[in-house]
XYZ file of C-alpha atoms in Angstrom:
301
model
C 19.011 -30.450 -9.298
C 20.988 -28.307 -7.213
C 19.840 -27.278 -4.022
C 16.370 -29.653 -4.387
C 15.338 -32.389 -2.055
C 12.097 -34.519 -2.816
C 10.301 -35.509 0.369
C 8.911 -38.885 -1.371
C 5.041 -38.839 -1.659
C 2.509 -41.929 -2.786
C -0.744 -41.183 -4.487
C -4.040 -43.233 -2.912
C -5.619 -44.243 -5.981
C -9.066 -44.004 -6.719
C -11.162 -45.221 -10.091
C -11.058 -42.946 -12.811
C -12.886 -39.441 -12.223
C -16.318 -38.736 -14.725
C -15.946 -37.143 -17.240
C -15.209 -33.058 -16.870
C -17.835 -30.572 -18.124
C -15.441 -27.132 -19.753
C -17.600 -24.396 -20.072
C -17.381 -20.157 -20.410
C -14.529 -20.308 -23.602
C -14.613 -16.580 -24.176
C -14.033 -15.277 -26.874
C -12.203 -12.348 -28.292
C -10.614 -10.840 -31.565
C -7.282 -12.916 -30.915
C -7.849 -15.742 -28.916
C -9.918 -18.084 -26.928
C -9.707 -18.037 -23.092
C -10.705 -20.263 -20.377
C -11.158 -17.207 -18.010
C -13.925 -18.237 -15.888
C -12.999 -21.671 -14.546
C -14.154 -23.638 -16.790
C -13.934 -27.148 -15.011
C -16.944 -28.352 -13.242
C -16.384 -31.937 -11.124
C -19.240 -33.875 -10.765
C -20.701 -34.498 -7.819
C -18.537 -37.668 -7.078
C -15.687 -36.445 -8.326
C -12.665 -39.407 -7.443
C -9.868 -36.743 -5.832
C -6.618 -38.505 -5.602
C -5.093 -37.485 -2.490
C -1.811 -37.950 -1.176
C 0.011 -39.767 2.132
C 3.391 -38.245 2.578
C 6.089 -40.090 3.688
C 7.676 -37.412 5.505
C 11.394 -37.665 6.151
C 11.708 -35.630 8.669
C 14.064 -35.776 10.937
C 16.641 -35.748 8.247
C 15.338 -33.486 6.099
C 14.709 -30.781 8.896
C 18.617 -31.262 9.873
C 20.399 -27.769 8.985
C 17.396 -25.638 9.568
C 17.063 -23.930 12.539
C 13.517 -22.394 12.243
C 11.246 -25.617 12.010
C 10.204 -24.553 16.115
C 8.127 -21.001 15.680
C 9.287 -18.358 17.495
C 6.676 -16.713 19.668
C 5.915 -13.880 17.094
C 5.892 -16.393 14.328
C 3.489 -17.940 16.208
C 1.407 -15.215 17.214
C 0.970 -13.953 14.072
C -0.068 -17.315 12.597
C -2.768 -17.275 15.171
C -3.953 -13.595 14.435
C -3.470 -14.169 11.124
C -6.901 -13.269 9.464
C -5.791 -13.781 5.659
C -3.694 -16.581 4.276
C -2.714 -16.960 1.333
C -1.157 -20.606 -0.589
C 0.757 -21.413 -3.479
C -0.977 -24.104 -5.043
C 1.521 -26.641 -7.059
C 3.795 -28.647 -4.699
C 1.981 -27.312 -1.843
C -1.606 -26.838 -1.986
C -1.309 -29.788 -4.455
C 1.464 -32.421 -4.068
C 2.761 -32.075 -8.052
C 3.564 -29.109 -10.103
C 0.555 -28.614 -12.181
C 2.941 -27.716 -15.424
C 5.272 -30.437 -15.360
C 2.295 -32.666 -15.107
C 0.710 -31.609 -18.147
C 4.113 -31.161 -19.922
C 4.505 -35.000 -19.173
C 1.115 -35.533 -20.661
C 2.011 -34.191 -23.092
C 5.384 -35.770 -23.710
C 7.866 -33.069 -22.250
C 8.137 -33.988 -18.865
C 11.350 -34.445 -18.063
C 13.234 -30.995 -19.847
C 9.602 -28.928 -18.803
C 11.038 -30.456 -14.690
C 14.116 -29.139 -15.172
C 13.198 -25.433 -15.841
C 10.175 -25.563 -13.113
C 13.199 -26.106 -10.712
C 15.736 -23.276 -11.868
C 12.490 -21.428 -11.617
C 11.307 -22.337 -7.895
C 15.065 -21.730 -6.651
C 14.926 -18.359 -7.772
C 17.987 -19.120 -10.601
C 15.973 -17.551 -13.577
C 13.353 -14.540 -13.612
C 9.723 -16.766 -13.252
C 8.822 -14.860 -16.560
C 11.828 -16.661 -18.537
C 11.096 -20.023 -17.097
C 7.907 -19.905 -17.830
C 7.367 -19.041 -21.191
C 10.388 -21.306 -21.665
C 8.742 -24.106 -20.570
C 5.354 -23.050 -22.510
C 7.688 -23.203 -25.906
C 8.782 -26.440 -25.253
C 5.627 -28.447 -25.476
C 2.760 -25.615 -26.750
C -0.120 -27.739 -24.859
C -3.460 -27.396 -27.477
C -6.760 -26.348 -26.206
C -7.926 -29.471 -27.008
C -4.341 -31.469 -24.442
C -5.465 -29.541 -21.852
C -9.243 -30.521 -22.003
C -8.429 -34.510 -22.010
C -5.287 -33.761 -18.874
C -7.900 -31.703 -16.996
C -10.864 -34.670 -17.404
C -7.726 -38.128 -17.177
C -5.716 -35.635 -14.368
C -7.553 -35.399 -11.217
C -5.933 -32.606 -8.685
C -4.174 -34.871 -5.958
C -4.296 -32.583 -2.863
C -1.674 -32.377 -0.211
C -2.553 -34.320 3.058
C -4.369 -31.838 5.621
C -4.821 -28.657 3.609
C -8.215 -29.530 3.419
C -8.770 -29.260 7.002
C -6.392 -26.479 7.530
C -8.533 -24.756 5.161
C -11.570 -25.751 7.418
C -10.097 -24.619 10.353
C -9.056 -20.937 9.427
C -12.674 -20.434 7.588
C -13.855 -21.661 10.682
C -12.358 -18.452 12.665
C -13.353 -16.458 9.877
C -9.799 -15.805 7.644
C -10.129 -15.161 4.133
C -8.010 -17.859 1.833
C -6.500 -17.215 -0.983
C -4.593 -19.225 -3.802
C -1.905 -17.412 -5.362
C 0.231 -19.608 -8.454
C 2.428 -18.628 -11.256
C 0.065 -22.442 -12.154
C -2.955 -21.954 -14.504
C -6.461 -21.456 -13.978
C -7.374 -23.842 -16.032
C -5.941 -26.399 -13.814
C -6.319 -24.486 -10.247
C -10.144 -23.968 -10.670
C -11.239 -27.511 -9.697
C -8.481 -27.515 -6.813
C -10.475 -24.437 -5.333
C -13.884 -25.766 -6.038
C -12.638 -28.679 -4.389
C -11.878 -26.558 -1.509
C -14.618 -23.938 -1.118
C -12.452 -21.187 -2.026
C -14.278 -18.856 -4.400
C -12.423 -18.120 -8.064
C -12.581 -14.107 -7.009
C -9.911 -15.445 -4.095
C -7.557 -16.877 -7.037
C -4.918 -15.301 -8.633
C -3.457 -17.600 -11.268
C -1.813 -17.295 -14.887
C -4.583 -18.269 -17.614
C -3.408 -20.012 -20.583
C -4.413 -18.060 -24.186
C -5.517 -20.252 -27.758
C -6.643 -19.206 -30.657
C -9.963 -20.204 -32.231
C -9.108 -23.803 -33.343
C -6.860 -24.425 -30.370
C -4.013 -24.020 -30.880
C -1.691 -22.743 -28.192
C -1.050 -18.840 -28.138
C 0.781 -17.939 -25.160
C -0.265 -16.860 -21.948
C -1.440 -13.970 -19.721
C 1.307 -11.243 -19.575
C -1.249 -8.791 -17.924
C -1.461 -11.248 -15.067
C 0.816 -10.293 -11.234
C 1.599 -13.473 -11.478
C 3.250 -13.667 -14.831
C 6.270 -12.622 -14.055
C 9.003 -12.868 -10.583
C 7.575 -10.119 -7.771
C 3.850 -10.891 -9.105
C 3.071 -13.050 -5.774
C 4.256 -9.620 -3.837
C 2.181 -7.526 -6.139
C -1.190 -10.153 -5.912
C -0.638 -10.309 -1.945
C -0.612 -5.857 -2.289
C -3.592 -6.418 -4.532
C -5.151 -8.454 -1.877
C -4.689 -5.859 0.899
C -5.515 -3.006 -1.600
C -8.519 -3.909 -2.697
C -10.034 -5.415 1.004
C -9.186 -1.823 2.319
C -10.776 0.153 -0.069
C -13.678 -2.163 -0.151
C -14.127 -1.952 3.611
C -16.865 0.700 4.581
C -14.296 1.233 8.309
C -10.816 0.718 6.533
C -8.523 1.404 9.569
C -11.331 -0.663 11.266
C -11.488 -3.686 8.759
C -8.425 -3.752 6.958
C -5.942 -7.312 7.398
C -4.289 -6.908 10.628
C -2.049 -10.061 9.433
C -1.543 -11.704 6.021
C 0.473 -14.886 5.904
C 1.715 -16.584 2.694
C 2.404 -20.423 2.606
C 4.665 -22.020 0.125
C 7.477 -23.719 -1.460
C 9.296 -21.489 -3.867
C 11.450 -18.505 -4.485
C 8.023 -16.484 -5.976
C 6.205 -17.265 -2.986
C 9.267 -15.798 -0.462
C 9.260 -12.575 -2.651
C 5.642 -12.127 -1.517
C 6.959 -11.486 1.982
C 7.999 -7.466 1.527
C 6.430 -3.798 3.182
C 2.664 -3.791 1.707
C 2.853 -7.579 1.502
C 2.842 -11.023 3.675
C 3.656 -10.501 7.278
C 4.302 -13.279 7.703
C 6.295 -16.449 4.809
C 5.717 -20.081 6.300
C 7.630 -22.498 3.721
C 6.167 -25.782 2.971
C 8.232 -28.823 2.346
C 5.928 -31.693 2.588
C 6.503 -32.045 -1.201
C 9.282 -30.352 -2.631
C 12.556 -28.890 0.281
C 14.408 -25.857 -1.506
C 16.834 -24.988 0.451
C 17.358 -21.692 -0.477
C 13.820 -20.516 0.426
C 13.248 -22.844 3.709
C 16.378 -21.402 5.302
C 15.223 -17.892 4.551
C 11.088 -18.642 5.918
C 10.006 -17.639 9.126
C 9.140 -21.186 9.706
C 9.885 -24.171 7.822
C 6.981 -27.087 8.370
C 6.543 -30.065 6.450
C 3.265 -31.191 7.412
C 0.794 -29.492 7.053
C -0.713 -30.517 10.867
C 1.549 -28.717 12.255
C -0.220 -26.088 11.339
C -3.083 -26.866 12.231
C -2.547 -28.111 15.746
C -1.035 -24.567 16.305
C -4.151 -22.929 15.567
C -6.162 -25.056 18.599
């Protein structure tokens, strides 16, 4: 795939998680939703994680923004809202490919999710492209979500620590599903009003429907428009709005959605992650190209 470099990755496996409890279908005249996070881990919930292998040194060759600049790095440190992209960075695989290969469409479902994430088709295209080619049942994506524990990316979890810690407001942003982003931010403390996802539509026996087109991030610019949202709706809900409103917003990710989100009314600030996935078309446009996700933190201290 043209212009894609995998940075290799190995799972640490773990015995098999419990069982997952759904809950909240809602209902309405046309279909049946999973709209409220509908994925509660028990309490020992076995969470793969992931050790990276980094290649480094070769991967970084080319780039010439893997050293902050001063203002890069000022405004990481001020930053006080940061927002992720969740597959192939918050996570280490792309949640839809992963259920597409569950499902037995792995390898042609791959192959649009990267003409996607380079920015080579409108998001909206690839998506319901991929969708078509597999039309996962309610019922598929209840037995991935309880056989497919979320493997996180090594050190988010602490990164995440670290910035609630100082008192910055997370945020997940994905053109991924709620369905299958819920647990990841359960796992993390991040509370489902800080998630802006795509949610997966069935009808009432099941079967596959189509998704959210009301959703930002349905569609290429939605990232932009969620991280506006974001600033939006934390200004007008401030009660001293020139007083409380984000002084910097910062969005972290892989892809060509999550560069878009760095615009006037948007992120400040785009930090590309490559621990997982290097797309050279977005890391040589980021403000900073990092591939572990330590780096980050260390910077903060």
């Amino acid at each position: 795939m043209e212009g894609l470099a995998s940075i290799r990755s190995t799972p640490i496996r773990h015995s098999p998680p419990r069982k997952f409890i759904l809950r909240c279908f809602m209902r309405s005249p046309s279909s049946l939703t999973m709209q409220n996070l509908n994925v509660r881990r028990s309490r020992d919930l076995a969470l793969s994680a992931a050790s990276v292998d980094p290649l480094r040194v070769s991967a970084s060759a080319g780039f010439d923004n893997t050293l902050p600049s001063k203002e890069v790095l000022e405004l990481w440190r001020k930053a006080d809202a940061v927002c992720f992209d969740v597959d192939s960075t918050v996570c280490i695989d792309e949640g839809i490919d992963e259920l597409a290969e569950f499902c037995g469409a792995g390898k042609a479902v791959a192959e649009w999710t990267a003409r996607a994430m380079s920015g080579s088709v409108p998001f909206e295209e690839a998506l319901a492209a991929r969708l078509s080619l597999f039309n996962p049942s309610l019922a598929q994506v209840c037995d991935f979500l309880e056989k497919k524990p979320p493997r996180i990316s090594p050190g988010i979890a602490e990164l995440i620590r670290k910035l609630r810690a100082k008192d910055t407001h997370v945020y997940l942003i994905s053109g991924g599903f709620r369905q299958m982003i819920n647990p990841v931010a359960s796992i993390l403390g991040i509370p489902p009003e800080n998630i802006f996802a795509n949610q997966l539509l069935f009808g009432n026996p099941g079967e596959f429907k189509g998704f959210d087109v009301n959703e930002p991030t349905s569609r290429s610019g939605g990232k932009a428009k969620a991280v506006q949202q974001i600033r939006k709706v934390w200004l007008m809900g401030s009660f001293f709005p020139e007083i409380n409103k984000y002084k910097a917003l910062v969005m972290v990710g892989d892809g060509a959605t999550d560069l878009e989100a760095r615009k006037p009314g948007g992120a400040d600030l785009f930090i590309c992650y490559a621990g997982v996935q290097l797309r050279e078309a977005v890391a040589v446009k980021a403000d900073w190209l990092v591939f572990n996700f330590q780096d980050l933190i260390t910077s903060l201290e």
